Short mmCIF file of C-alpha atoms in Angstrom, two decimals:
data_model
loop_
_atom_site.label_atom_id
_atom_site.label_comp_id
_atom_site.label_asym_id
_atom_site.label_seq_id
_atom_site.Cartn_x
_atom_site.Cartn_y
_atom_site.Cartn_z
CA MET A 1 -166.78 -44.63 -90.57
CA ALA A 2 -163.97 -46.12 -88.53
CA VAL A 3 -161.26 -43.99 -86.98
CA THR A 4 -157.93 -45.61 -87.90
CA ILE A 5 -155.08 -45.19 -85.43
CA THR A 6 -151.54 -46.36 -86.13
CA ILE A 7 -149.10 -47.06 -83.30
CA ALA A 8 -145.67 -46.21 -84.69
CA ASN A 9 -142.04 -45.76 -83.77
CA GLU A 10 -139.12 -46.91 -85.90
CA LYS A 11 -137.28 -47.99 -82.75
CA GLY A 12 -138.00 -51.45 -81.38
CA GLY A 13 -138.74 -52.31 -77.78
CA VAL A 14 -140.70 -49.16 -76.95
CA GLY A 15 -144.10 -50.74 -76.28
CA LYS A 16 -145.80 -50.47 -79.67
CA THR A 17 -147.34 -53.92 -79.58
CA THR A 18 -148.31 -53.64 -75.91
CA THR A 19 -150.01 -50.34 -76.69
CA SER A 20 -151.73 -51.64 -79.83
CA VAL A 21 -153.14 -54.72 -78.09
CA ASN A 22 -154.30 -52.93 -74.94
CA LEU A 23 -155.72 -49.92 -76.78
CA ALA A 24 -157.71 -52.21 -79.10
CA ALA A 25 -158.94 -54.37 -76.20
CA GLY A 26 -159.76 -51.34 -74.06
CA LEU A 27 -161.73 -49.72 -76.85
CA ALA A 28 -163.59 -52.98 -77.44
CA LEU A 29 -164.58 -53.16 -73.77
CA LYS A 30 -165.53 -49.50 -73.65
CA ILE A 31 -167.85 -49.53 -76.68
CA ALA A 32 -169.18 -53.09 -76.32
CA ALA A 33 -172.69 -51.84 -75.53
CA ASN A 34 -172.94 -50.00 -78.84
CA GLU A 35 -174.94 -51.81 -81.49
CA GLY A 36 -173.62 -52.67 -84.93
CA PRO A 37 -170.40 -51.17 -86.35
CA GLY A 38 -170.28 -48.57 -83.56
CA GLY A 39 -169.36 -51.34 -81.12
CA ARG A 40 -166.68 -53.15 -83.15
CA VAL A 41 -162.87 -52.81 -83.24
CA LEU A 42 -160.39 -54.22 -85.76
CA LEU A 43 -156.73 -54.88 -84.86
CA VAL A 44 -154.27 -55.05 -87.78
CA ASP A 45 -150.77 -56.44 -87.12
CA MET A 46 -148.38 -55.06 -89.75
CA ASP A 47 -145.30 -56.31 -87.90
CA PRO A 48 -144.07 -59.58 -89.44
CA GLN A 49 -143.27 -60.86 -85.94
CA GLY A 50 -147.02 -61.05 -85.30
CA HIS A 51 -146.75 -60.37 -81.57
CA ALA A 52 -150.03 -58.44 -81.43
CA LEU A 53 -151.83 -61.52 -82.74
CA LEU A 54 -150.04 -63.68 -80.16
CA SER A 55 -151.86 -61.69 -77.47
CA ALA A 56 -155.18 -61.03 -79.18
CA ALA A 57 -155.81 -64.13 -81.29
CA TYR A 58 -153.29 -66.86 -80.60
CA GLY A 59 -152.86 -69.18 -83.58
CA LEU A 60 -153.86 -66.62 -86.20
CA HIS A 61 -150.26 -65.37 -86.33
CA ASP A 62 -149.40 -68.44 -88.45
CA ALA A 63 -152.21 -68.59 -90.99
CA PRO A 64 -151.83 -69.92 -94.55
CA PRO A 65 -150.26 -67.09 -96.60
CA SER A 66 -153.16 -66.98 -99.06
CA GLN A 67 -155.57 -66.38 -96.15
CA SER A 68 -153.46 -63.75 -94.41
CA LEU A 69 -152.67 -60.04 -94.37
CA SER A 70 -149.78 -60.50 -96.80
CA ALA A 71 -152.20 -61.56 -99.55
CA LEU A 72 -154.17 -58.34 -99.05
CA LEU A 73 -150.97 -56.34 -99.49
CA THR A 74 -149.41 -58.11 -102.46
CA GLU A 75 -152.06 -59.78 -104.60
CA THR A 76 -153.70 -57.94 -107.50
CA PRO A 77 -156.62 -57.86 -107.08
CA PRO A 78 -156.46 -58.64 -103.36
CA PRO A 79 -158.74 -61.28 -101.82
CA SER A 80 -161.88 -60.21 -99.98
CA ILE A 81 -160.90 -58.69 -96.64
CA GLN A 82 -164.37 -59.51 -95.27
CA ARG A 83 -163.65 -63.22 -95.71
CA LEU A 84 -160.32 -62.97 -93.87
CA ILE A 85 -161.44 -61.08 -90.75
CA ARG A 86 -161.70 -63.29 -87.67
CA PRO A 87 -162.87 -62.73 -84.08
CA ALA A 88 -160.20 -62.24 -81.43
CA ASP A 89 -159.95 -64.53 -78.42
CA HIS A 90 -161.05 -62.45 -75.44
CA HIS A 91 -163.60 -59.86 -76.63
CA LYS A 92 -166.55 -60.71 -78.85
CA ASN A 93 -166.46 -57.29 -80.57
CA LEU A 94 -162.69 -57.29 -81.28
CA PHE A 95 -161.58 -58.65 -84.65
CA VAL A 96 -158.25 -59.33 -86.38
CA ILE A 97 -156.78 -60.19 -89.76
CA PRO A 98 -154.70 -63.43 -89.67
CA SER A 99 -151.02 -63.12 -90.56
CA ASN A 100 -147.98 -65.22 -91.42
CA ARG A 101 -144.45 -64.20 -90.48
CA ASN A 102 -142.62 -65.53 -93.54
CA ALA A 103 -145.26 -64.20 -95.91
CA MET A 104 -145.10 -60.74 -94.29
CA VAL A 105 -141.31 -60.71 -94.59
CA GLU A 106 -141.72 -61.56 -98.26
CA ALA A 107 -144.40 -58.86 -98.61
CA SER A 108 -142.02 -56.25 -97.23
CA ARG A 109 -139.47 -57.36 -99.82
CA ILE A 110 -141.72 -57.24 -102.87
CA LEU A 111 -143.97 -54.29 -101.98
CA PRO A 112 -141.51 -51.72 -103.42
CA THR A 113 -141.81 -53.43 -106.83
CA LEU A 114 -145.62 -53.23 -106.95
CA MET A 115 -147.89 -50.50 -108.30
CA ALA A 116 -149.55 -48.30 -105.66
CA ASN A 117 -147.28 -49.94 -103.09
CA GLU A 118 -147.75 -47.27 -100.40
CA THR A 119 -151.58 -47.29 -100.47
CA ARG A 120 -152.41 -51.00 -100.54
CA LEU A 121 -153.39 -51.27 -96.87
CA ALA A 122 -155.52 -48.12 -97.07
CA ASN A 123 -157.26 -49.47 -100.16
CA VAL A 124 -158.21 -52.82 -98.61
CA LEU A 125 -159.32 -51.24 -95.33
CA ARG A 126 -161.55 -48.78 -97.17
CA SER A 127 -164.10 -51.52 -97.90
CA VAL A 128 -164.60 -52.25 -94.16
CA GLN A 129 -164.42 -48.68 -92.83
CA ASN A 130 -168.19 -48.71 -92.26
CA GLN A 131 -168.05 -51.96 -90.28
CA PHE A 132 -165.98 -50.76 -87.32
CA ALA A 133 -165.74 -47.85 -84.90
CA TYR A 134 -161.95 -48.13 -84.60
CA ILE A 135 -159.13 -49.76 -86.52
CA ILE A 136 -155.85 -50.07 -84.61
CA ILE A 137 -152.64 -50.81 -86.55
CA ASP A 138 -149.45 -52.19 -85.00
CA THR A 139 -146.26 -51.52 -86.98
CA PRO A 140 -142.77 -52.97 -87.46
CA PRO A 141 -139.74 -51.30 -85.83
CA ASN A 142 -138.15 -50.05 -89.02
CA THR A 143 -138.63 -47.81 -92.02
CA GLY A 144 -140.14 -49.50 -95.05
CA ASP A 145 -143.29 -50.02 -97.04
CA LEU A 146 -145.09 -51.84 -94.20
CA LEU A 147 -144.69 -48.76 -91.99
CA VAL A 148 -145.52 -46.36 -94.83
CA ASN A 149 -148.70 -48.32 -95.61
CA SER A 150 -149.65 -48.11 -91.94
CA LEU A 151 -149.15 -44.33 -91.88
CA VAL A 152 -151.04 -43.75 -95.14
CA ALA A 153 -154.00 -45.75 -93.82
CA ALA A 154 -154.16 -43.80 -90.55
CA ASP A 155 -156.30 -40.90 -89.41
CA GLY A 156 -154.15 -40.46 -86.32
CA ILE A 157 -150.85 -41.69 -84.91
CA ILE A 158 -149.81 -42.51 -81.36
CA ILE A 159 -146.04 -42.60 -80.89
CA PRO A 160 -144.76 -44.64 -77.93
CA VAL A 161 -141.50 -43.16 -76.63
CA GLU A 162 -138.98 -44.85 -74.38
CA PRO A 163 -137.71 -42.27 -71.85
CA SER A 164 -134.06 -42.49 -72.85
CA TYR A 165 -131.81 -40.19 -74.83
CA LEU A 166 -131.59 -42.72 -77.65
CA GLY A 167 -135.36 -43.12 -77.60
CA VAL A 168 -135.92 -39.38 -78.00
CA THR A 169 -133.31 -38.80 -80.70
CA GLY A 170 -134.69 -41.74 -82.68
CA LEU A 171 -137.97 -39.89 -83.27
CA ARG A 172 -136.52 -37.78 -86.09
CA GLU A 173 -136.69 -40.54 -88.71
CA LEU A 174 -140.33 -41.26 -87.88
CA GLN A 175 -141.22 -37.58 -88.05
CA ASN A 176 -139.60 -37.41 -91.48
CA SER A 177 -141.69 -40.40 -92.61
CA ILE A 178 -144.87 -38.77 -91.28
CA GLU A 179 -144.05 -35.52 -93.06
CA GLN A 180 -143.48 -37.36 -96.34
CA VAL A 181 -146.85 -39.10 -95.98
CA ARG A 182 -148.51 -35.73 -95.32
CA ILE A 183 -146.91 -34.19 -98.40
CA HIS A 184 -147.64 -37.03 -100.82
CA PHE A 185 -150.76 -38.76 -99.50
CA LYS A 186 -152.55 -37.36 -96.46
CA PRO A 187 -152.13 -33.71 -95.44
CA GLU A 188 -154.61 -34.18 -92.59
CA LEU A 189 -152.62 -36.99 -90.90
CA ASN A 190 -152.72 -36.15 -87.19
CA ILE A 191 -150.38 -37.05 -84.33
CA LEU A 192 -152.68 -37.83 -81.41
CA GLY A 193 -149.78 -37.74 -79.01
CA TYR A 194 -146.45 -39.03 -77.79
CA LEU A 195 -146.87 -41.80 -75.21
CA PRO A 196 -144.01 -42.24 -72.70
CA THR A 197 -143.70 -45.96 -72.00
CA LEU A 198 -141.58 -48.27 -69.85
CA ILE A 199 -141.36 -45.57 -67.20
CA GLU A 200 -139.13 -46.45 -64.23
CA GLU A 201 -139.30 -43.61 -61.73
CA GLN A 202 -136.15 -44.66 -59.93
CA ARG A 203 -134.08 -43.79 -63.00
CA SER A 204 -132.81 -40.26 -62.41
CA GLU A 205 -132.87 -39.18 -66.03
CA VAL A 206 -136.54 -40.04 -66.66
CA ARG A 207 -138.00 -36.80 -65.31
CA GLU A 208 -135.46 -34.75 -67.26
CA ILE A 209 -136.30 -36.57 -70.50
CA LEU A 210 -140.04 -36.16 -69.94
CA GLU A 211 -139.48 -32.41 -69.46
CA GLN A 212 -137.48 -32.30 -72.70
CA LEU A 213 -140.31 -34.06 -74.52
CA GLU A 214 -142.82 -31.53 -73.20
CA VAL A 215 -140.64 -28.67 -74.44
CA ARG A 216 -140.16 -30.28 -77.85
CA TYR A 217 -143.80 -31.37 -78.28
CA PRO A 218 -145.90 -29.00 -76.16
CA HIS A 219 -149.38 -30.26 -75.24
CA GLN A 220 -148.74 -33.53 -77.13
CA ILE A 221 -147.30 -35.67 -74.32
CA LEU A 222 -149.80 -38.25 -73.08
CA ASN A 223 -150.06 -39.69 -69.59
CA PRO A 224 -147.18 -42.15 -69.21
CA ILE A 225 -147.27 -45.94 -69.02
CA HIS A 226 -145.07 -47.39 -66.29
CA LYS A 227 -143.07 -50.56 -66.71
CA ALA A 228 -145.16 -53.28 -65.07
CA SER A 229 -144.94 -57.01 -64.58
CA ASP A 230 -148.68 -57.25 -65.33
CA LEU A 231 -148.04 -56.13 -68.91
CA ALA A 232 -145.28 -58.70 -69.43
CA TYR A 233 -147.26 -61.51 -67.82
CA ALA A 234 -150.36 -60.63 -69.83
CA HIS A 235 -148.42 -60.86 -73.09
CA SER A 236 -146.80 -64.17 -72.14
CA SER A 237 -150.28 -65.46 -71.26
CA HIS A 238 -151.58 -64.40 -74.72
CA MET A 239 -153.91 -61.78 -73.24
CA ASP A 240 -154.41 -58.05 -73.02
CA VAL A 241 -153.93 -56.58 -69.55
CA PHE A 242 -157.66 -55.94 -69.07
CA THR A 243 -158.32 -59.66 -69.50
CA TYR A 244 -155.31 -60.68 -67.42
CA LYS A 245 -156.15 -58.35 -64.52
CA PRO A 246 -159.93 -57.85 -64.57
CA PRO A 247 -161.92 -56.16 -61.79
CA ARG A 248 -163.66 -58.53 -59.38
CA GLN A 249 -166.96 -57.67 -61.04
CA ARG A 250 -166.76 -55.86 -64.37
CA LEU A 251 -169.51 -53.35 -65.00
CA PRO A 252 -170.38 -52.40 -68.61
CA GLY A 253 -167.62 -50.20 -70.00
CA GLN A 254 -165.41 -50.65 -66.94
CA LEU A 255 -161.70 -51.08 -67.71
CA THR A 256 -159.79 -50.55 -64.49
CA SER A 257 -158.91 -52.98 -61.72
CA SER A 258 -156.39 -52.74 -58.89
CA SER A 259 -153.63 -53.13 -61.51
CA ARG A 260 -151.85 -49.86 -62.29
CA ALA A 261 -151.37 -51.00 -65.89
CA THR A 262 -155.14 -51.25 -66.43
CA GLN A 263 -155.59 -47.76 -65.01
CA GLU A 264 -152.93 -46.24 -67.25
CA TYR A 265 -154.12 -47.91 -70.44
CA ALA A 266 -157.72 -47.03 -69.51
CA ALA A 267 -156.62 -43.38 -69.48
CA LEU A 268 -155.22 -43.82 -73.00
CA VAL A 269 -158.51 -45.35 -74.16
CA GLU A 270 -160.45 -42.44 -72.70
CA MET A 271 -158.13 -39.96 -74.41
CA VAL A 272 -158.58 -41.65 -77.78
CA ILE A 273 -162.36 -41.66 -77.45
CA ALA A 274 -162.40 -38.00 -76.37
CA ARG A 275 -160.13 -36.84 -79.22
CA THR A 276 -161.83 -38.87 -81.93
CA ASN A 277 -165.46 -38.79 -80.79
CA SER A 278 -166.45 -36.15 -83.34
CA HIS A 279 -165.28 -38.49 -86.14
CA THR A 280 -167.07 -41.68 -85.11
#
């Protein structure tokens, strides 16, 4: 059974998509030698902007609405998810569900009017749970049924946090959403950790904010991700950072190169595997 991890924060610009794409790609590289479902990863882009698909499977961010994620969320009964899943561009064991921006915007509008509106993503993913080791879900930067669906479908949540005072105070709304999902749908929903992103060490307040986070969420702060040109260039090149900055000769399961960004996201991949290994 797949472990489903949602990358969530209701604030935009905190590195959710970067984390979703590179975590999914890193997991795919790390488990590529495993046979069958134990070596496969599915990336689901619940953000109407479709930026995760721009990096992982360019072109599939603008699929026909009837052959996209929005149809799975709004049609009753939904189409077959197996028929919609497509391979990603850079890793043979990474897969995606095509999307369509306008159709996803419309889905977010009509979802509140539908029956079982909060559980539709979980219901469609259930039929492919035994076909993947991991399912990674990217989310939109706002509260709404797309985010709630992503939380209900998850086993664990990683919360990227920008090291600013606004970034820290903005976590309260997300925590309220998570608590509501625990009460009404999934008591076992687990926060895997808070991931400091966009770290710039020359900013004097960063260390103070990281210390505040550690006090507020003891033992839940993950190794930080520094702001890096490699991450920006990888995204603009429609790649994950492991593809954009590969080692000179990649050994099986090897993620890191001379790029700091590959080393930091490799550490996140290792953490996820270590914390979820008993479930896979």
